[in-house]
Amino acid sequence: MRNEFDFAPLYRSSIGFDRVFNLLNNAQRLQAVDAWPPYDIVKTSEDSYRIQMAVAGFAGADLDITQERNVLIVTGQKSEEKDVDYLHRGIAGRAFERRFELADHVRVETASLTNGLLSIDLKREIPEAMKPRKIAIGDSQPQTTPLQIDADKQQVA
């Protein structure tokens, strides 16, 4: 049994959260989750993450990593070996595409392939304009002297 949530009431009372609702709707629509290749997501520090994917049998030239806006796409396409006659083929070498939704201001720093483990390091960099800033509290009294209105002076002759 699959429950689908209706986010329409939230659209009526919130502004600027369209992307969040789209992410939630997309997550509901995922049918069969492909579990290959297996991967881990590790939080290495407050603003740093690492994705580790087990891609045994793939060389660096067989893998492609692309970041498009807030989506990280990892694809693998193994080139077929010619003149190889397998008696048993147990190491998966099928093509794959894995997508990761990234939060705003998250970018890929590095990627490496060691012993069949693809590691992708990510970092969240918040722009200076969006970081919290300290507001100085000033004197609430105005520094200028109040204006005075001079009364009409009568001249005595």
PDB file of C-alpha atoms in Angstrom:
ATOM      1  CA  MET A   1       0.000   0.000   0.000  1.00  0.00           C
ATOM      2  CA  ARG A   2       1.371   3.370  -0.990  1.00  0.00           C
ATOM      3  CA  ASN A   3       0.362   6.616   0.654  1.00  0.00           C
ATOM      4  CA  GLU A   4       0.664   9.831  -1.284  1.00  0.00           C
ATOM      5  CA  PHE A   5       0.537  13.141   0.496  1.00  0.00           C
ATOM      6  CA  ASP A   6      -1.185  16.173  -0.956  1.00  0.00           C
ATOM      7  CA  PHE A   7       0.970  19.272  -0.501  1.00  0.00           C
ATOM      8  CA  ALA A   8      -1.605  21.643  -2.029  1.00  0.00           C
ATOM      9  CA  PRO A   9      -2.584  23.205   1.334  1.00  0.00           C
ATOM     10  CA  LEU A  10       1.061  24.032   1.962  1.00  0.00           C
ATOM     11  CA  TYR A  11       1.371  25.743  -1.424  1.00  0.00           C
ATOM     12  CA  ARG A  12      -1.433  28.110  -0.424  1.00  0.00           C
ATOM     13  CA  SER A  13       0.260  29.295   2.765  1.00  0.00           C
ATOM     14  CA  SER A  14       3.975  29.297   1.959  1.00  0.00           C
ATOM     15  CA  ILE A  15       6.089  31.222  -0.477  1.00  0.00           C
ATOM     16  CA  GLY A  16       9.445  30.219  -1.895  1.00  0.00           C
ATOM     17  CA  PHE A  17       9.351  26.557  -0.825  1.00  0.00           C
ATOM     18  CA  ASP A  18       8.495  25.190  -4.279  1.00  0.00           C
ATOM     19  CA  ARG A  19      11.776  23.294  -4.549  1.00  0.00           C
ATOM     20  CA  VAL A  20      11.219  21.543  -1.211  1.00  0.00           C
ATOM     21  CA  PHE A  21       7.735  20.410  -2.233  1.00  0.00           C
ATOM     22  CA  ASN A  22       9.064  19.209  -5.592  1.00  0.00           C
ATOM     23  CA  LEU A  23      11.720  17.148  -3.790  1.00  0.00           C
ATOM     24  CA  LEU A  24       9.073  15.590  -1.558  1.00  0.00           C
ATOM     25  CA  ASN A  25       6.835  14.813  -4.536  1.00  0.00           C
ATOM     26  CA  ASN A  26       9.740  13.249  -6.440  1.00  0.00           C
ATOM     27  CA  ALA A  27      10.681  11.121  -3.438  1.00  0.00           C
ATOM     28  CA  GLN A  28       7.114   9.773  -3.310  1.00  0.00           C
ATOM     29  CA  ARG A  29       7.227   8.795  -6.973  1.00  0.00           C
ATOM     30  CA  LEU A  30      10.310   6.611  -6.712  1.00  0.00           C
ATOM     31  CA  GLN A  31       9.116   3.189  -7.714  1.00  0.00           C
ATOM     32  CA  ALA A  32      11.746   0.503  -7.429  1.00  0.00           C
ATOM     33  CA  VAL A  33      14.915   1.712  -5.818  1.00  0.00           C
ATOM     34  CA  ASP A  34      17.935   0.414  -7.685  1.00  0.00           C
ATOM     35  CA  ALA A  35      20.471  -0.662  -5.099  1.00  0.00           C
ATOM     36  CA  TRP A  36      23.373  -0.955  -7.503  1.00  0.00           C
ATOM     37  CA  PRO A  37      26.060   0.184  -7.159  1.00  0.00           C
ATOM     38  CA  PRO A  38      26.012   0.279  -3.359  1.00  0.00           C
ATOM     39  CA  TYR A  39      27.033   3.572  -1.790  1.00  0.00           C
ATOM     40  CA  ASP A  40      27.548   5.349   1.542  1.00  0.00           C
ATOM     41  CA  ILE A  41      27.031   9.008   2.385  1.00  0.00           C
ATOM     42  CA  VAL A  42      29.296  10.215   5.193  1.00  0.00           C
ATOM     43  CA  LYS A  43      29.236  13.570   6.985  1.00  0.00           C
ATOM     44  CA  THR A  44      32.925  14.331   7.498  1.00  0.00           C
ATOM     45  CA  SER A  45      32.499  17.741   9.188  1.00  0.00           C
ATOM     46  CA  GLU A  46      29.872  20.420   9.746  1.00  0.00           C
ATOM     47  CA  ASP A  47      29.890  21.485   6.070  1.00  0.00           C
ATOM     48  CA  SER A  48      31.617  18.547   4.345  1.00  0.00           C
ATOM     49  CA  TYR A  49      30.281  15.257   3.022  1.00  0.00           C
ATOM     50  CA  ARG A  50      31.636  12.234   1.172  1.00  0.00           C
ATOM     51  CA  ILE A  51      29.848   9.838  -1.147  1.00  0.00           C
ATOM     52  CA  GLN A  52      31.567   6.454  -1.460  1.00  0.00           C
ATOM     53  CA  MET A  53      30.438   4.075  -4.198  1.00  0.00           C
ATOM     54  CA  ALA A  54      31.584   0.492  -4.707  1.00  0.00           C
ATOM     55  CA  VAL A  55      32.360   0.307  -8.418  1.00  0.00           C
ATOM     56  CA  ALA A  56      34.549  -2.797  -8.646  1.00  0.00           C
ATOM     57  CA  GLY A  57      35.659  -3.533 -12.178  1.00  0.00           C
ATOM     58  CA  PHE A  58      35.233   0.047 -13.405  1.00  0.00           C
ATOM     59  CA  ALA A  59      38.242   2.175 -14.363  1.00  0.00           C
ATOM     60  CA  GLY A  60      38.353   5.941 -14.009  1.00  0.00           C
ATOM     61  CA  ALA A  61      37.733   6.305 -17.744  1.00  0.00           C
ATOM     62  CA  ASP A  62      34.517   4.260 -17.412  1.00  0.00           C
ATOM     63  CA  LEU A  63      33.010   6.676 -14.872  1.00  0.00           C
ATOM     64  CA  ASP A  64      31.555  10.144 -15.369  1.00  0.00           C
ATOM     65  CA  ILE A  65      30.626  12.637 -12.626  1.00  0.00           C
ATOM     66  CA  THR A  66      28.503  15.661 -13.537  1.00  0.00           C
ATOM     67  CA  GLN A  67      26.980  18.375 -11.355  1.00  0.00           C
ATOM     68  CA  GLU A  68      23.985  20.171 -12.856  1.00  0.00           C
ATOM     69  CA  ARG A  69      22.574  22.811 -10.534  1.00  0.00           C
ATOM     70  CA  ASN A  70      21.538  20.857  -7.436  1.00  0.00           C
ATOM     71  CA  VAL A  71      21.875  17.359  -8.879  1.00  0.00           C
ATOM     72  CA  LEU A  72      25.001  15.216  -8.853  1.00  0.00           C
ATOM     73  CA  ILE A  73      24.943  12.519 -11.539  1.00  0.00           C
ATOM     74  CA  VAL A  74      27.359   9.586 -11.435  1.00  0.00           C
ATOM     75  CA  THR A  75      27.311   7.301 -14.460  1.00  0.00           C
ATOM     76  CA  GLY A  76      29.286   4.204 -15.308  1.00  0.00           C
ATOM     77  CA  GLN A  77      29.638   2.577 -18.695  1.00  0.00           C
ATOM     78  CA  LYS A  78      32.151  -0.241 -18.862  1.00  0.00           C
ATOM     79  CA  SER A  79      33.758  -0.804 -22.206  1.00  0.00           C
ATOM     80  CA  GLU A  80      33.258  -4.338 -23.435  1.00  0.00           C
ATOM     81  CA  GLU A  81      36.341  -6.493 -23.651  1.00  0.00           C
ATOM     82  CA  LYS A  82      36.736  -8.239 -26.968  1.00  0.00           C
ATOM     83  CA  ASP A  83      38.070 -11.764 -27.355  1.00  0.00           C
ATOM     84  CA  VAL A  84      37.240 -12.706 -23.758  1.00  0.00           C
ATOM     85  CA  ASP A  85      35.386 -15.946 -23.156  1.00  0.00           C
ATOM     86  CA  TYR A  86      33.936 -15.949 -19.616  1.00  0.00           C
ATOM     87  CA  LEU A  87      33.177 -19.268 -17.961  1.00  0.00           C
ATOM     88  CA  HIS A  88      31.528 -17.428 -15.077  1.00  0.00           C
ATOM     89  CA  ARG A  89      30.879 -13.702 -14.772  1.00  0.00           C
ATOM     90  CA  GLY A  90      30.132 -12.675 -11.180  1.00  0.00           C
ATOM     91  CA  ILE A  91      31.489  -9.124 -11.103  1.00  0.00           C
ATOM     92  CA  ALA A  92      28.742  -6.773 -12.184  1.00  0.00           C
ATOM     93  CA  GLY A  93      29.738  -4.542 -15.042  1.00  0.00           C
ATOM     94  CA  ARG A  94      26.389  -3.237 -16.174  1.00  0.00           C
ATOM     95  CA  ALA A  95      25.914   0.427 -16.929  1.00  0.00           C
ATOM     96  CA  PHE A  96      24.437   2.581 -14.183  1.00  0.00           C
ATOM     97  CA  GLU A  97      23.311   6.097 -13.416  1.00  0.00           C
ATOM     98  CA  ARG A  98      22.969   7.305  -9.830  1.00  0.00           C
ATOM     99  CA  ARG A  99      21.504  10.746  -9.002  1.00  0.00           C
ATOM    100  CA  PHE A 100      21.970  12.647  -5.766  1.00  0.00           C
ATOM    101  CA  GLU A 101      19.945  15.748  -4.891  1.00  0.00           C
ATOM    102  CA  LEU A 102      22.243  18.408  -3.455  1.00  0.00           C
ATOM    103  CA  ALA A 103      21.264  21.259  -1.178  1.00  0.00           C
ATOM    104  CA  ASP A 104      21.870  24.824  -2.266  1.00  0.00           C
ATOM    105  CA  HIS A 105      25.524  25.913  -2.230  1.00  0.00           C
ATOM    106  CA  VAL A 106      26.913  22.348  -2.150  1.00  0.00           C
ATOM    107  CA  ARG A 107      29.671  21.730  -4.679  1.00  0.00           C
ATOM    108  CA  VAL A 108      31.976  18.854  -5.587  1.00  0.00           C
ATOM    109  CA  GLU A 109      35.524  19.366  -4.338  1.00  0.00           C
ATOM    110  CA  THR A 110      37.346  16.203  -5.424  1.00  0.00           C
ATOM    111  CA  ALA A 111      36.736  12.705  -6.727  1.00  0.00           C
ATOM    112  CA  SER A 112      39.059   9.705  -6.546  1.00  0.00           C
ATOM    113  CA  LEU A 113      38.965   6.009  -7.407  1.00  0.00           C
ATOM    114  CA  THR A 114      40.980   3.671  -5.162  1.00  0.00           C
ATOM    115  CA  ASN A 115      40.676  -0.121  -4.985  1.00  0.00           C
ATOM    116  CA  GLY A 116      37.235  -0.127  -6.615  1.00  0.00           C
ATOM    117  CA  LEU A 117      35.857   2.567  -4.281  1.00  0.00           C
ATOM    118  CA  LEU A 118      34.815   5.885  -5.846  1.00  0.00           C
ATOM    119  CA  SER A 119      35.000   8.737  -3.312  1.00  0.00           C
ATOM    120  CA  ILE A 120      33.371  12.093  -4.055  1.00  0.00           C
ATOM    121  CA  ASP A 121      34.036  14.889  -1.562  1.00  0.00           C
ATOM    122  CA  LEU A 122      31.390  17.602  -1.277  1.00  0.00           C
ATOM    123  CA  LYS A 123      31.472  20.922   0.545  1.00  0.00           C
ATOM    124  CA  ARG A 124      28.713  23.335   1.450  1.00  0.00           C
ATOM    125  CA  GLU A 125      29.849  26.931   0.995  1.00  0.00           C
ATOM    126  CA  ILE A 126      27.379  29.539   2.148  1.00  0.00           C
ATOM    127  CA  PRO A 127      27.898  32.918   0.428  1.00  0.00           C
ATOM    128  CA  GLU A 128      28.901  35.825   2.657  1.00  0.00           C
ATOM    129  CA  ALA A 129      25.605  37.590   1.943  1.00  0.00           C
ATOM    130  CA  MET A 130      23.685  34.626   3.423  1.00  0.00           C
ATOM    131  CA  LYS A 131      25.824  34.055   6.507  1.00  0.00           C
ATOM    132  CA  PRO A 132      24.586  35.347   9.842  1.00  0.00           C
ATOM    133  CA  ARG A 133      26.021  38.748  10.638  1.00  0.00           C
ATOM    134  CA  LYS A 134      26.319  40.702  13.850  1.00  0.00           C
ATOM    135  CA  ILE A 135      24.298  43.908  14.014  1.00  0.00           C
ATOM    136  CA  ALA A 136      25.785  46.690  16.136  1.00  0.00           C
ATOM    137  CA  ILE A 137      23.413  48.340  18.535  1.00  0.00           C
ATOM    138  CA  GLY A 138      23.689  52.096  18.329  1.00  0.00           C
ATOM    139  CA  ASP A 139      22.569  54.921  20.631  1.00  0.00           C
ATOM    140  CA  SER A 140      18.821  55.386  20.457  1.00  0.00           C
ATOM    141  CA  GLN A 141      19.073  59.138  21.160  1.00  0.00           C
ATOM    142  CA  PRO A 142      19.441  61.350  18.103  1.00  0.00           C
ATOM    143  CA  GLN A 143      22.735  63.199  17.947  1.00  0.00           C
ATOM    144  CA  THR A 144      21.315  66.396  16.439  1.00  0.00           C
ATOM    145  CA  THR A 145      19.856  69.184  18.573  1.00  0.00           C
ATOM    146  CA  PRO A 146      16.120  69.606  18.237  1.00  0.00           C
ATOM    147  CA  LEU A 147      14.881  72.356  15.969  1.00  0.00           C
ATOM    148  CA  GLN A 148      13.408  75.420  17.688  1.00  0.00           C
ATOM    149  CA  ILE A 149      10.929  77.815  16.214  1.00  0.00           C
ATOM    150  CA  ASP A 150      11.606  81.458  16.996  1.00  0.00           C
ATOM    151  CA  ALA A 151       8.536  83.515  17.922  1.00  0.00           C
ATOM    152  CA  ASP A 152       7.874  86.676  15.979  1.00  0.00           C
ATOM    153  CA  LYS A 153       9.822  89.480  17.575  1.00  0.00           C
ATOM    154  CA  GLN A 154       8.205  92.840  17.784  1.00  0.00           C
ATOM    155  CA  GLN A 155      10.424  95.754  17.244  1.00  0.00           C
ATOM    156  CA  VAL A 156       9.929  98.664  19.541  1.00  0.00           C
ATOM    157  CA  ALA A 157      10.411 102.039  17.893  1.00  0.00           C
TER     158      ALA A 157
END
